Structures are given as C-alpha cells and as structure tokens.
Coordinates of C-alpha atoms (C1' of nucleotides) in Angstrom, one line a residue:
Chain Q
M8 CA -31.1 -1.9 1.0
T9 CA -28.1 -4.1 0.8
T10 CA -25.0 -2.3 -0.3
R11 CA -23.4 -3.4 -3.6
V12 CA -19.9 -2.3 -4.5
R13 CA -17.7 -3.2 -7.3
F14 CA -14.0 -3.4 -8.2
A15 CA -13.6 -2.5 -11.8
P16 CA -10.1 -2.8 -13.1
S17 CA -9.1 -2.4 -16.8
P18 CA -7.0 -5.4 -17.9
T19 CA -4.1 -3.5 -19.2
G20 CA -1.5 -4.9 -16.9
Y21 CA -1.0 -6.9 -13.7
L22 CA -2.8 -6.0 -10.4
H23 CA -1.2 -2.7 -9.4
I24 CA -0.7 -2.0 -5.7
G25 CA -3.1 1.0 -5.9
S26 CA -5.8 -1.1 -7.5
A27 CA -5.3 -3.8 -5.0
R28 CA -5.9 -1.3 -2.2
T29 CA -9.0 -0.1 -4.0
A30 CA -10.2 -3.7 -4.2
L31 CA -9.5 -4.2 -0.5
F32 CA -11.4 -1.1 0.5
N33 CA -14.4 -2.1 -1.6
Y34 CA -14.3 -5.6 -0.2
L35 CA -14.0 -4.4 3.4
F36 CA -16.9 -2.0 2.9
A37 CA -19.1 -4.6 1.4
K38 CA -18.4 -7.1 4.2
H39 CA -18.7 -4.5 6.9
T40 CA -22.1 -3.5 5.7
G41 CA -23.2 -7.1 4.9
G42 CA -23.3 -6.3 1.2
K43 CA -21.9 -7.7 -2.0
F44 CA -18.5 -7.2 -3.5
L45 CA -18.7 -7.5 -7.3
L46 CA -16.1 -7.6 -10.0
R47 CA -16.2 -6.1 -13.4
I48 CA -13.5 -6.2 -16.0
E49 CA -13.4 -3.0 -18.0
D50 CA -12.1 -4.3 -21.2
T51 CA -13.6 -1.7 -23.6
D52 CA -10.2 -0.6 -24.8
V53 CA -9.7 -3.4 -27.2
Q54 CA -6.2 -2.2 -28.2
R55 CA -4.8 -2.4 -24.7
S56 CA -6.8 -5.1 -22.9
T57 CA -5.4 -8.5 -22.7
E58 CA -6.6 -11.8 -21.4
E59 CA -3.3 -12.3 -19.7
S60 CA -3.8 -9.1 -17.7
T61 CA -7.3 -10.3 -16.7
R62 CA -5.8 -13.6 -15.4
S63 CA -3.1 -11.8 -13.6
I64 CA -5.5 -9.5 -11.9
L65 CA -7.7 -12.4 -10.9
D66 CA -4.7 -14.2 -9.5
G67 CA -3.8 -11.2 -7.5
L68 CA -7.2 -10.9 -6.0
K69 CA -7.3 -14.6 -5.3
W70 CA -4.0 -14.4 -3.5
L71 CA -5.3 -11.5 -1.4
E72 CA -8.3 -13.5 -0.6
L73 CA -10.7 -10.9 -1.9
E74 CA -13.3 -13.2 -3.2
H75 CA -16.0 -11.6 -5.3
D76 CA -19.7 -12.4 -5.0
E77 CA -21.8 -13.1 -8.1
E78 CA -20.5 -13.6 -11.7
I79 CA -17.7 -11.5 -13.1
V80 CA -19.0 -8.9 -15.5
Y81 CA -17.1 -8.3 -18.7
Q82 CA -17.8 -4.8 -19.8
S83 CA -17.3 -5.5 -23.5
D84 CA -20.2 -8.0 -23.3
N85 CA -22.5 -5.0 -22.5
A86 CA -21.4 -2.9 -25.5
P87 CA -24.7 -3.4 -27.4
R88 CA -26.7 -2.3 -24.4
H89 CA -24.5 0.8 -24.0
R90 CA -25.0 1.7 -27.6
E91 CA -28.7 1.3 -27.2
I92 CA -28.7 3.7 -24.3
A93 CA -26.6 6.3 -26.2
L94 CA -29.1 6.0 -29.0
K95 CA -32.0 6.4 -26.6
L96 CA -30.4 9.6 -25.3
L97 CA -30.0 10.8 -28.8
D98 CA -33.6 10.0 -29.5
E99 CA -34.7 12.0 -26.5
G100 CA -32.7 15.0 -27.6
K101 CA -30.3 14.7 -24.6
A102 CA -27.5 13.8 -26.9
Y103 CA -26.5 14.8 -30.4
R104 CA -24.6 13.5 -33.4
D105 CA -21.2 15.0 -33.9
F106 CA -20.0 14.7 -37.5
T107 CA -16.6 16.3 -36.8
P108 CA -14.0 13.9 -38.2
K109 CA -12.2 12.0 -35.5
E110 CA -8.8 13.5 -34.6
E111 CA -6.1 10.8 -34.8
R112 CA -3.8 10.9 -31.9
S113 CA -0.3 9.7 -31.8
G114 CA 2.9 10.3 -29.9
D115 CA 2.6 12.1 -26.6
V116 CA -1.1 12.1 -26.1
K117 CA -1.0 13.8 -22.6
A118 CA 1.0 16.7 -24.0
A119 CA -1.4 17.1 -26.9
I120 CA -4.4 17.2 -24.7
Q121 CA -2.8 19.8 -22.4
E122 CA -1.9 21.9 -25.4
R123 CA -5.4 21.8 -26.7
A124 CA -6.9 22.5 -23.3
R125 CA -4.8 25.7 -23.1
E126 CA -7.0 27.2 -25.8
Q127 CA -9.8 27.9 -23.5
K128 CA -12.7 27.4 -25.8
D129 CA -16.4 27.5 -25.1
M130 CA -17.4 23.9 -24.2
R131 CA -20.7 24.3 -26.1
D132 CA -19.1 25.4 -29.3
N133 CA -19.9 22.5 -31.6
P134 CA -21.4 23.1 -35.1
F135 CA -23.5 20.0 -34.8
R136 CA -24.9 20.6 -31.4
D137 CA -28.0 22.4 -32.5
L138 CA -28.4 20.7 -35.9
S139 CA -32.1 20.0 -36.5
K140 CA -33.2 16.4 -36.2
A141 CA -34.0 16.3 -39.9
E142 CA -30.6 17.6 -40.9
S143 CA -28.8 15.3 -38.5
D144 CA -30.9 12.3 -39.6
A145 CA -30.2 13.1 -43.2
K146 CA -26.4 13.2 -42.8
A147 CA -26.5 10.0 -40.8
D148 CA -28.6 8.3 -43.4
A149 CA -26.2 9.4 -46.0
G150 CA -23.6 7.4 -44.2
E151 CA -21.6 10.1 -42.7
P152 CA -19.7 8.8 -39.6
F153 CA -20.6 10.5 -36.3
A154 CA -19.9 10.2 -32.6
I155 CA -22.6 10.8 -30.0
R156 CA -22.1 13.5 -27.5
L157 CA -24.0 14.3 -24.4
K158 CA -25.7 17.6 -24.7
V159 CA -24.7 19.4 -21.5
A160 CA -26.9 22.4 -20.6
E161 CA -25.7 25.9 -21.3
S162 CA -25.6 26.9 -17.6
G163 CA -25.8 25.2 -14.3
K164 CA -23.6 23.0 -12.2
T165 CA -23.4 19.4 -11.1
T166 CA -23.1 18.5 -7.4
F167 CA -22.6 15.4 -5.4
E168 CA -21.6 14.6 -1.8
D169 CA -18.4 12.5 -1.8
A170 CA -18.2 10.2 1.2
V171 CA -14.5 11.1 1.6
Y172 CA -14.0 14.5 0.0
G173 CA -17.3 16.1 1.0
F174 CA -19.4 18.3 -1.1
Q175 CA -18.3 18.7 -4.7
E176 CA -19.6 21.0 -7.4
R177 CA -18.5 21.8 -10.9
D178 CA -19.8 24.4 -13.3
F179 CA -21.2 23.2 -16.7
S180 CA -18.8 25.6 -18.4
E181 CA -16.0 23.3 -17.2
I182 CA -17.5 20.2 -18.7
E183 CA -17.4 19.5 -22.4
D184 CA -20.1 17.7 -24.3
L185 CA -18.5 14.4 -23.6
V186 CA -18.5 11.6 -26.2
L187 CA -20.8 8.7 -25.3
L188 CA -20.3 6.6 -28.4
R189 CA -17.3 6.6 -30.7
S190 CA -17.9 7.0 -34.4
D191 CA -17.0 3.3 -34.8
G192 CA -20.0 2.5 -32.5
H193 CA -17.9 1.6 -29.4
P194 CA -19.1 3.1 -26.1
L195 CA -16.7 5.2 -24.1
Y196 CA -15.7 4.8 -20.5
N197 CA -18.0 7.3 -18.8
L198 CA -21.1 5.9 -20.5
A199 CA -20.1 2.3 -20.0
V200 CA -19.3 2.8 -16.3
V201 CA -22.6 4.5 -15.6
C202 CA -24.7 1.9 -17.5
D203 CA -23.0 -1.0 -15.9
D204 CA -23.1 0.5 -12.4
I205 CA -26.9 1.0 -12.9
E206 CA -27.3 -2.5 -14.3
M207 CA -25.3 -4.1 -11.5
R208 CA -27.3 -2.0 -9.0
I209 CA -24.2 -0.5 -7.4
T210 CA -24.9 1.5 -4.3
H211 CA -21.5 2.8 -3.6
V212 CA -18.8 3.7 -6.1
I213 CA -15.4 3.4 -4.3
R214 CA -12.5 4.2 -6.6
G215 CA -9.3 6.3 -6.9
Q216 CA -9.3 10.0 -6.5
D217 CA -8.1 10.4 -10.1
H218 CA -11.8 9.9 -11.0
L219 CA -13.0 12.8 -8.8
T220 CA -13.4 15.3 -11.6
N221 CA -14.8 12.6 -14.0
T222 CA -17.5 11.9 -11.6
H223 CA -19.3 15.2 -12.5
K224 CA -19.6 13.9 -16.1
Q225 CA -21.0 10.6 -14.8
V226 CA -23.5 12.5 -12.6
L227 CA -24.7 14.2 -15.8
I228 CA -25.3 10.9 -17.4
Y229 CA -27.2 9.6 -14.4
E230 CA -29.3 12.7 -14.6
A231 CA -29.9 12.4 -18.4
L232 CA -31.0 8.8 -17.7
G233 CA -33.2 9.8 -14.9
V234 CA -31.5 7.3 -12.5
E235 CA -30.6 8.1 -9.0
K236 CA -26.8 8.3 -8.6
P237 CA -25.0 6.0 -6.1
T238 CA -22.9 7.3 -3.3
F239 CA -19.4 8.1 -4.4
A240 CA -16.3 7.7 -2.3
H241 CA -13.0 8.6 -3.8
L242 CA -9.7 7.3 -2.4
P243 CA -6.4 9.1 -2.1
L244 CA -3.8 7.9 -4.4
I245 CA -0.7 5.8 -3.7
L246 CA 2.4 7.7 -4.9
A247 CA 6.0 6.8 -5.7
P248 CA 8.8 8.0 -3.3
N249 CA 9.2 11.2 -5.4
K250 CA 5.5 11.8 -5.0
G251 CA 5.0 11.1 -8.6
K252 CA 2.8 8.4 -10.2
L253 CA 3.6 4.8 -9.3
S254 CA 3.8 3.0 -12.5
K255 CA 5.0 -0.3 -14.0
R256 CA 7.0 1.4 -16.6
K257 CA 8.9 3.6 -14.2
H258 CA 9.0 1.5 -11.1
G259 CA 8.8 -2.1 -12.3
E260 CA 8.0 -5.1 -10.2
V261 CA 7.5 -3.3 -6.9
V262 CA 4.1 -2.2 -7.9
S263 CA 2.8 -5.6 -8.9
M264 CA 0.9 -7.8 -6.5
T265 CA 2.4 -11.0 -7.9
T266 CA 5.8 -9.8 -6.9
Y267 CA 4.8 -9.9 -3.2
R268 CA 3.2 -13.3 -3.6
D269 CA 6.3 -14.6 -5.3
S270 CA 8.7 -13.1 -2.8
G271 CA 7.2 -15.0 0.1
F272 CA 4.9 -12.4 1.5
L273 CA 1.8 -13.5 3.4
A274 CA -1.5 -12.3 2.0
A275 CA -2.7 -11.4 5.4
A276 CA 0.4 -9.3 6.1
F277 CA 0.3 -7.5 2.9
R278 CA -3.4 -6.7 3.2
N279 CA -2.7 -5.3 6.6
F280 CA 0.0 -3.1 5.3
L281 CA -2.2 -2.0 2.4
V282 CA -5.2 -1.1 4.5
L283 CA -3.1 1.3 6.5
L284 CA -2.2 3.3 3.4
G285 CA -5.0 5.8 3.3
W286 CA -7.1 4.5 6.2
S287 CA -6.8 4.1 9.9
A288 CA -9.2 3.1 12.6
G289 CA -8.1 6.1 14.6
E290 CA -6.3 4.1 17.2
E291 CA -2.7 2.9 17.9
K292 CA -3.3 -0.7 17.0
E293 CA -1.8 -1.6 13.7
I294 CA -2.1 -5.4 13.3
Y295 CA -5.5 -6.5 12.4
T296 CA -7.1 -9.8 11.4
M297 CA -9.4 -9.8 8.4
D298 CA -12.4 -10.0 10.7
E299 CA -11.2 -7.1 12.8
L300 CA -10.8 -5.0 9.6
I301 CA -14.2 -5.9 8.4
G302 CA -15.6 -4.9 11.8
K303 CA -13.8 -1.6 11.9
F304 CA -13.6 -0.4 8.4
S305 CA -15.6 2.7 7.5
L306 CA -15.5 5.3 4.8
D307 CA -15.2 8.2 7.2
H308 CA -11.8 7.2 8.4
I309 CA -10.3 7.3 4.9
H310 CA -7.8 10.1 4.5
K311 CA -7.9 12.8 2.0
N312 CA -4.2 13.1 1.2
N313 CA -2.2 10.8 -0.9
A314 CA 0.2 8.3 0.6
V315 CA 3.7 7.6 -0.5
F316 CA 4.8 4.0 -1.0
N317 CA 8.3 4.2 0.2
F318 CA 11.1 2.2 -1.3
D319 CA 14.5 2.5 -2.8
A320 CA 15.1 0.8 -6.1
N321 CA 18.9 1.1 -5.7
D322 CA 19.0 -0.6 -2.3
P323 CA 18.2 -4.3 -2.1
K324 CA 17.6 -4.0 1.6
H325 CA 14.8 -1.4 1.0
W326 CA 13.6 -2.8 -2.3
T327 CA 10.0 -2.3 -1.1
D328 CA 8.4 -0.3 1.7
D329 CA 10.2 -1.1 5.0
K330 CA 6.9 -1.2 6.8
A331 CA 5.6 -3.9 4.5
I332 CA 8.7 -6.0 5.2
W333 CA 8.4 -5.4 8.9
M334 CA 4.7 -6.2 8.8
N335 CA 5.4 -9.5 7.0
A336 CA 8.1 -10.5 9.5
E337 CA 5.7 -9.6 12.3
Y338 CA 3.1 -12.0 10.9
V339 CA 5.7 -14.7 10.2
R340 CA 6.8 -14.8 13.8
T341 CA 3.6 -14.1 15.7
M342 CA 0.8 -15.6 13.7
P343 CA -0.8 -18.8 15.0
L344 CA 1.6 -21.7 14.1
E345 CA -1.2 -23.8 12.6
D346 CA -1.9 -21.0 10.1
L347 CA 1.8 -20.7 9.2
I348 CA 2.5 -24.4 8.7
P349 CA 0.5 -24.8 5.4
L350 CA 2.3 -21.8 4.0
V351 CA 5.7 -23.1 4.9
K352 CA 4.7 -26.5 3.5
A353 CA 3.9 -24.8 0.2
E354 CA 7.2 -23.0 0.2
L355 CA 9.2 -26.1 1.0
K356 CA 7.4 -28.0 -1.7
S357 CA 8.2 -25.5 -4.3
A358 CA 11.8 -25.5 -3.2
K359 CA 11.8 -29.3 -3.3
L360 CA 12.5 -29.6 0.4
W361 CA 9.3 -31.0 1.5
R362 CA 9.0 -34.5 2.9
D363 CA 5.8 -36.3 3.6
E364 CA 6.9 -37.3 7.1
Y365 CA 6.5 -33.6 8.0
D366 CA 2.8 -34.2 7.8
D367 CA 2.9 -37.6 9.5
D368 CA 5.4 -39.2 11.8
D369 CA 7.6 -36.1 12.0
K370 CA 4.8 -33.6 12.3
T371 CA 5.5 -32.5 15.9
H372 CA 9.2 -32.2 15.2
F373 CA 8.5 -30.3 12.0
E374 CA 6.2 -27.8 13.8
K375 CA 8.8 -27.3 16.5
T376 CA 11.4 -26.6 13.9
V377 CA 9.3 -24.0 12.2
D378 CA 8.4 -22.4 15.4
L379 CA 12.1 -22.1 16.4
I380 CA 13.4 -20.7 13.2
R381 CA 10.5 -18.3 12.3
E382 CA 11.6 -16.0 15.1
R383 CA 14.0 -14.1 12.9
F384 CA 12.6 -14.7 9.4
F385 CA 11.0 -12.1 7.2
T386 CA 9.3 -14.0 4.4
L387 CA 8.3 -17.5 3.6
K388 CA 11.3 -17.6 1.3
D389 CA 13.5 -17.6 4.3
F390 CA 12.3 -21.0 5.3
S391 CA 13.9 -22.5 2.1
N392 CA 16.9 -20.2 2.0
Q393 CA 18.1 -19.4 5.5
G394 CA 16.3 -22.3 7.0
R395 CA 17.5 -24.8 4.4
A396 CA 19.9 -26.6 6.8
F397 CA 16.9 -27.6 8.9
F398 CA 15.3 -29.5 6.1
S399 CA 18.1 -30.8 4.0
E400 CA 21.7 -32.0 4.2
D401 CA 22.5 -30.1 1.1
F402 CA 23.0 -26.5 2.2
D403 CA 25.6 -23.9 1.6
F404 CA 28.1 -22.3 4.0
D405 CA 28.3 -18.6 4.2
N406 CA 32.0 -17.6 3.6
A407 CA 31.8 -14.7 6.0
A408 CA 30.4 -17.0 8.7
I409 CA 33.2 -19.5 8.1
A410 CA 35.8 -16.8 8.4
K411 CA 34.3 -15.2 11.5
N412 CA 33.3 -18.3 13.4
L413 CA 35.6 -21.1 12.3
K414 CA 38.8 -20.0 10.6
K415 CA 39.5 -17.4 13.2
F416 CA 39.6 -20.1 15.9
P417 CA 41.7 -22.9 14.2
D418 CA 41.6 -25.2 17.3
L419 CA 37.8 -25.5 16.8
Q420 CA 38.7 -27.8 13.9
T421 CA 39.5 -30.5 16.5
R422 CA 37.4 -29.2 19.3
L423 CA 34.1 -29.4 17.6
P424 CA 34.5 -33.0 16.5
E425 CA 35.7 -33.6 20.1
L426 CA 32.5 -32.0 21.3
A427 CA 30.6 -34.4 19.1
G428 CA 32.4 -37.2 20.9
T429 CA 31.3 -35.9 24.2
L430 CA 27.7 -35.4 23.1
E431 CA 27.6 -39.0 21.9
T432 CA 27.1 -40.1 25.5
V433 CA 24.2 -37.7 26.1
D434 CA 20.9 -39.5 25.9
D435 CA 18.7 -36.7 27.0
F436 CA 19.4 -34.4 24.0
T437 CA 17.5 -31.3 25.2
H438 CA 18.3 -27.7 25.8
D439 CA 19.1 -27.8 29.6
T440 CA 21.0 -31.0 29.6
L441 CA 23.1 -29.9 26.6
E442 CA 23.8 -26.6 28.3
T443 CA 25.3 -28.4 31.4
V444 CA 27.3 -30.8 29.3
I445 CA 28.7 -28.3 26.8
K446 CA 29.5 -25.7 29.5
G447 CA 31.4 -28.4 31.3
F448 CA 33.2 -29.3 28.1
A449 CA 34.1 -25.7 27.4
E450 CA 35.6 -25.3 30.8
E451 CA 37.5 -28.5 30.7
K452 CA 39.1 -27.7 27.3
G453 CA 39.6 -24.0 28.0
V454 CA 37.4 -22.9 25.1
K455 CA 34.9 -20.0 25.4
F456 CA 31.4 -21.3 25.4
G457 CA 30.4 -18.5 22.9
V458 CA 33.2 -19.4 20.5
L459 CA 32.1 -23.0 20.6
M460 CA 28.5 -22.2 20.0
N461 CA 29.2 -19.8 17.1
G462 CA 31.5 -22.3 15.4
A463 CA 28.8 -25.0 15.9
R464 CA 26.2 -22.6 14.4
T465 CA 28.2 -22.2 11.2
L466 CA 28.8 -26.0 11.0
L467 CA 25.2 -26.9 11.6
T468 CA 23.4 -24.2 9.7
G469 CA 26.0 -22.6 7.4
L470 CA 25.2 -19.2 8.9
A471 CA 26.6 -16.7 11.3
V472 CA 23.2 -15.8 12.8
G473 CA 20.2 -17.8 14.0
P474 CA 18.4 -19.0 17.1
S475 CA 20.0 -20.2 20.3
M476 CA 22.3 -23.0 19.5
L477 CA 21.2 -25.2 22.3
S478 CA 17.7 -25.1 20.8
V479 CA 19.2 -25.8 17.4
F480 CA 20.9 -28.9 18.7
E481 CA 17.8 -30.1 20.3
T482 CA 15.7 -29.4 17.2
L483 CA 18.1 -30.9 14.7
G484 CA 18.5 -33.9 16.9
K485 CA 21.5 -35.9 18.1
E486 CA 22.3 -37.7 14.9
K487 CA 22.5 -34.7 12.6
T488 CA 24.2 -32.6 15.2
L489 CA 27.0 -35.0 15.7
R490 CA 27.5 -35.7 12.0
R491 CA 27.7 -32.0 11.2
L492 CA 30.0 -31.2 14.1
K493 CA 32.4 -33.8 12.8
S494 CA 32.1 -32.7 9.2
Q495 CA 35.2 -31.1 7.6
V496 CA 33.3 -29.7 4.6
A497 CA 33.1 -26.2 5.8
W498 CA 36.7 -26.3 7.0
N499 CA 37.9 -27.2 3.5
Q500 CA 36.2 -24.3 1.8
Chain E
rG7 C1' -3.6 27.8 -19.1
rG8 C1' -8.5 26.4 -16.6
rC9 C1' -10.9 23.7 -12.9
rG10 C1' -10.6 20.4 -8.8
rC11 C1' -8.2 17.9 -4.5
rA12 C1' -4.6 17.9 -0.9
rU13 C1' -0.5 19.7 2.8
rU14 C1' 1.4 16.9 10.9
rC15 C1' 8.6 13.6 11.9
rG16 C1' 12.4 10.7 6.0
rU17 C1' 7.7 7.3 5.4
rC18 C1' 2.7 5.5 7.2
rC19 C1' -0.5 7.8 10.7
rA20 C1' -3.2 9.8 15.7
rG21 C1' -5.0 14.3 17.5
rU22 C1' -7.0 19.0 19.6
rG23 C1' -9.4 26.3 19.7
rG24 C1' -5.3 26.0 25.4
rU25 C1' -1.3 18.9 25.0
rU26 C1' 5.7 17.9 27.1
rA27 C1' 1.6 17.1 19.4
rU28 C1' 0.2 10.0 19.5
rG29 C1' 1.8 5.4 17.8
rA30 C1' 4.4 2.5 14.0
rC31 C1' 8.4 1.7 10.2
rG32 C1' 13.2 3.3 9.3
rC33 C1' 17.5 5.5 11.7
rA34 C1' 21.0 6.2 16.0
rA35 C1' 22.8 4.8 20.9
rG36 C1' 22.8 1.4 24.9
rG37 C1' 21.4 -3.4 26.9
rU38 C1' 20.5 -8.9 27.0
rU39 C1' 22.4 -13.3 24.8
rC40 C1' 26.4 -18.2 22.3
rU41 C1' 25.4 -14.9 17.3
rC42 C1' 21.9 -11.7 15.0
rA43 C1' 18.7 -9.2 11.0
rA44 C1' 15.2 -11.2 16.8
rC45 C1' 14.2 -9.0 21.8
rC46 C1' 14.4 -4.9 25.6
rU47 C1' 15.5 0.4 26.8
rU48 C1' 16.5 5.2 25.3
rG49 C1' 17.1 9.1 21.6
rA50 C1' 16.9 12.4 17.3
rA51 C1' 12.9 13.6 14.1
rA52 C1' 6.9 17.1 12.1
rC53 C1' 2.0 20.8 12.4
rA54 C1' 4.6 24.3 4.3
rG55 C1' 4.8 30.1 4.5
rG56 C1' 2.1 34.7 5.2
rG57 C1' -2.1 37.1 6.7
rG58 C1' -6.6 37.3 9.5
rU59 C1' -10.7 35.5 13.4
rU60 C1' -9.9 34.8 18.7
rC61 C1' -7.9 36.0 25.3
rA62 C1' -5.6 31.7 22.7
rA63 C1' -4.4 28.8 16.8
rU64 C1' -1.2 22.9 14.4
rU65 C1' -6.7 23.0 14.7
rC66 C1' -11.5 27.9 11.8
rC67 C1' -11.1 31.5 7.2
rC68 C1' -8.3 33.9 3.2
rC69 C1' -3.9 34.3 0.2
rU70 C1' 0.8 32.2 -1.6
rA71 C1' 3.8 28.1 -2.4
rU72 C1' 4.3 23.1 -3.4
rG73 C1' 2.4 18.3 -4.9
rC74 C1' -1.3 15.5 -7.3
rG75 C1' -5.6 14.8 -10.5
rC76 C1' -8.8 16.0 -14.6
rU77 C1' -9.1 18.9 -18.8
rA78 C1' -9.2 12.3 -25.2
rC79 C1' -13.9 9.4 -30.2
rC80 C1' -7.9 6.3 -23.0
rA81 C1' -9.6 3.9 -18.8

RNA sequence: GGCGCAUUCGUCCAGUGGUUAUGACGCAAGGUUCUCAACCUUGAAACAGGGGUUCAAUUCCCCUAUGCGCUACCA
C-alpha cells in the first residue's frame, strides 16, 4: 500500500514555523516511503479563515519547495458530505440530537472553558442523550434547533499506537459526547478531519502534539464509522524562548515563513534548520541535501520533547535563532556556486543592481565576484547591501570605516591616489603580481602594507571588513580600482 | 480541577545498566591574515529533585517538581 499523508493547515494566518515543520516532516515521510504528499485547507471556521491566509500558506510551501501531489482539497467543499455522515450516524443510533441551546461565547474563551471543566461533571449527563427516536424526531420536525453529538459508550477506553509517543489510552469517562454537527448545520473539526482523511485515503496522520488528546475522539469516530484508523504520529511542539507558545500575536514576524524568504534566507538552509528541530538522524552530520533528508527521514527518530526556537526580540543580532542564521551562512558560502548564482541574480534584480552582461559577456567575472564575496555573507540580502560596491558605483561609505581606516592615517589621502598611479603601469592585474608591486610601493613610501590595504578597502568597498584586498583589486578590475583609489568622495565625508 | 505528554550544556541534539556523557549554534580565550562578522585551535557549559531495583544507574520503576497540551456547537 502506498503511503498517503497530508498537511492540513487552517487558513487563519500566514505559514507558521511550526506548521512549516509539520509540512516538511509530512513531505519527507511521503517521499521517503515513495508515497503521496497531499494538501488540505481546513477552512471550516468561516469567521477566521481568509483567502489571503491560504495564499500566504501556499506561498510559504512553494518557497520551501514542498510541492504537493494531487489537487488541493478545500475542506469547506466537503461540508455536505460531512453533514450526511453525521446524519447517518444519527440514523444508526451512534449519535443523537442535542436540543440544548447553544452557549454563546465571548471574551476569554480559554478561561471560560477551563472554568467550566473544573466542574467535573459526568460526561454522559445530557438530557437528550437517551431521548426516544420518536421524541427526538418530533422535536426536530417542530423546528427546534439541535446539534448532533456522538454517543460515546458508558464505559470502555480508546487506544491507539502513536508512531512517536507509543501506546496511548484514554478512558471514555474523560471524553465528552463530542459535537459532530453544529446547530447551524456546519460540521465540526473532529468530524471533518476524520471524514476527509478517510476520503483522501490517508494512511499516516502526522501532526502536532497538541492533537494527541483529540486523537482519541477521532478514533471514536473511526470506530463509529467502521473504518480502520490510520497510523498516527504526533510531533513535539516548537516553543518560544520562554517555553511558551510561539504565536504571531506575541512574537510577530519571526514565526512567519515569509519573513525568512524576505530576509534573504535560502529555502534549503531553512529547511535544514527546521528538520533538526524535533528530529535527528542519530549522527553528528547536520548539513543535509533534500535527497539525503528524504533518504534518512524516519518517524522513529522524532523526539518526544518540545524544542525551543531561540531568539531575542530585543537584540537585532539575534533576531531569530542563531543556528538558523549560521545554517544560512553555511549554505551561502559552501553550496555549489551554480546553485547560488540564480538566487543572487534574483536578489540583485530586486535591488535593481542586476545587469544582463552578468549572464552573458561578464558571466565568468560575475561568478568569480560572487564566489569571492560570499565567503563572509550570511544571507542573500548581503549581496545587495554589503556587496553593493561590487555591482554598482553608487554605494555608501561606512563612517566608522572611514574613521578607522582613512582619517586616522591622513597621508593616505595622497598615498592611495599615488598607489593608483603606480598600478596604472601594471598590466597583469592579478593577485600575485599586485602583491609584489604594492609591497614594493609600501616599502618605498614607508607606509605599512596593512594600513594601505585597509584604506583601500574602505575606498573600494565602503566597508571596514571584507575579503583579501588583493583579490578585491583583481576582481573589481584595474579600471574601477584606480578610479576608486583616486576618488576623494569618502575623504570629504 | 481532571486527563495526557515531556524533562541531557543557555539553545538544538547524540548516547549508554559500567563512557573523560557526543556533535553543533552561541559565548570566551588564543592564533592566522591587509581587516573581519570568515578560517584554525583551545576552553567554560548538562543527565530536574527524591526514593527504589541492581554489584552498578544519566539510562529501568515509582513519587515530587516544573513545563507543555487537551478539557468549545475553535481548528
């Protein structure tokens, strides 16, 4: 039997980092087992679901390259079918009509639920549970509104074997007669999920641990329907640094996938970071290609304890998890150059720094430039910010760099243009030749080589840090190097 | 309140009935270099607590603590 898994987000916001990981795990499991990865949008909560959210989630998945197989299922489309099934259970006596008026909730719903739960009541205590069919039908015919609840047996327990958490059981006395269909005729989550999973022939339900207790309710529905239940695998949660819930409201943009895309992260790097949150192959290796992940991923290496997504909202340097940043930098500087080039191209295009020659006459030179500067970059954004001087004449000078490398050594104001004059005669504008010439120049003029190079760095790139200057000279080329060495712009700032 | 799940460095993790308890991020120190956020080397840093079981527990069991989840006509 081919495995079929699904990622089933509810479109009430952008793609959350935790959801993204759930999607990733589902995807990897599907591909590992040669199965299908399906997508279902759980938009049954009409009040909160938005099309914009759906789009944002789809964008996030697309960016992560978690492509789904088959058509997207919109849960709301299946509502009639869910209703039918609830009615069927009613008909079979496995569910009953509850005529209790709906309790309107407002304000702090969580607190209200907690408060009510404290009352410790008998889960089977419902005046309409044992109403005769005739009485129930009569009331319904009279137009009295009702919800449909599953009739959970007086005694017994549900059990299932979770692929991550192991054997689970729950006594019926802990499970209320859950509502299947609202009094307005809309199906509820637990019913909808089970019906759709059956319909989509899902073999493995891989989702967040917050559903672990709910699963017992769903098992009950499977049993009432007489359908074999799928394998369940619950995933540990991803928590905020204070070990609390990671939410948009409290933590803002750090939890959104689009933030990473827009900050110049590489999908491959972020995926790699994400997969290590709650899973490991049990080895010391940490950098994996997608193919390696597909090959190694398995449910039994998923952890049981929650992971903390570590960041400090008050510190720009640690705005997101350090390891994610490191992972991205690692990818930027070590991934195959040919894979990086298109990404840099897209970044330069969006920063209006792209020139068509980079793809054509200047291709080799462009690639060499990218290869040189990527060594100390962290994100794709760095190519258009820090790396701007390599692609444009219009770049800024860092004041600290000017102070440290130029103003502190006033004679450089004449020495650097002088150096330009000397370099004018160099035809072989490459690292080694330049080194010989410039070292000779430094000695002759009594200037320290390092001071000369640092000054040049600021003049040529606007910065105080960067790759070896001899390589920068070579990469930038003679013409630009000479012009910038002679320029007085930075000196006048 | 009830029920459930969890607990190894600050964070992500490895691991075992007998180990100097692994690796990574971050941090610190040193080094290389023309600079550095890169690179190299080194260092500090953890088995929640208490009981058992055992010749021996970080590892198995129980209790406590803590955290998280569920307890809706939300998903």
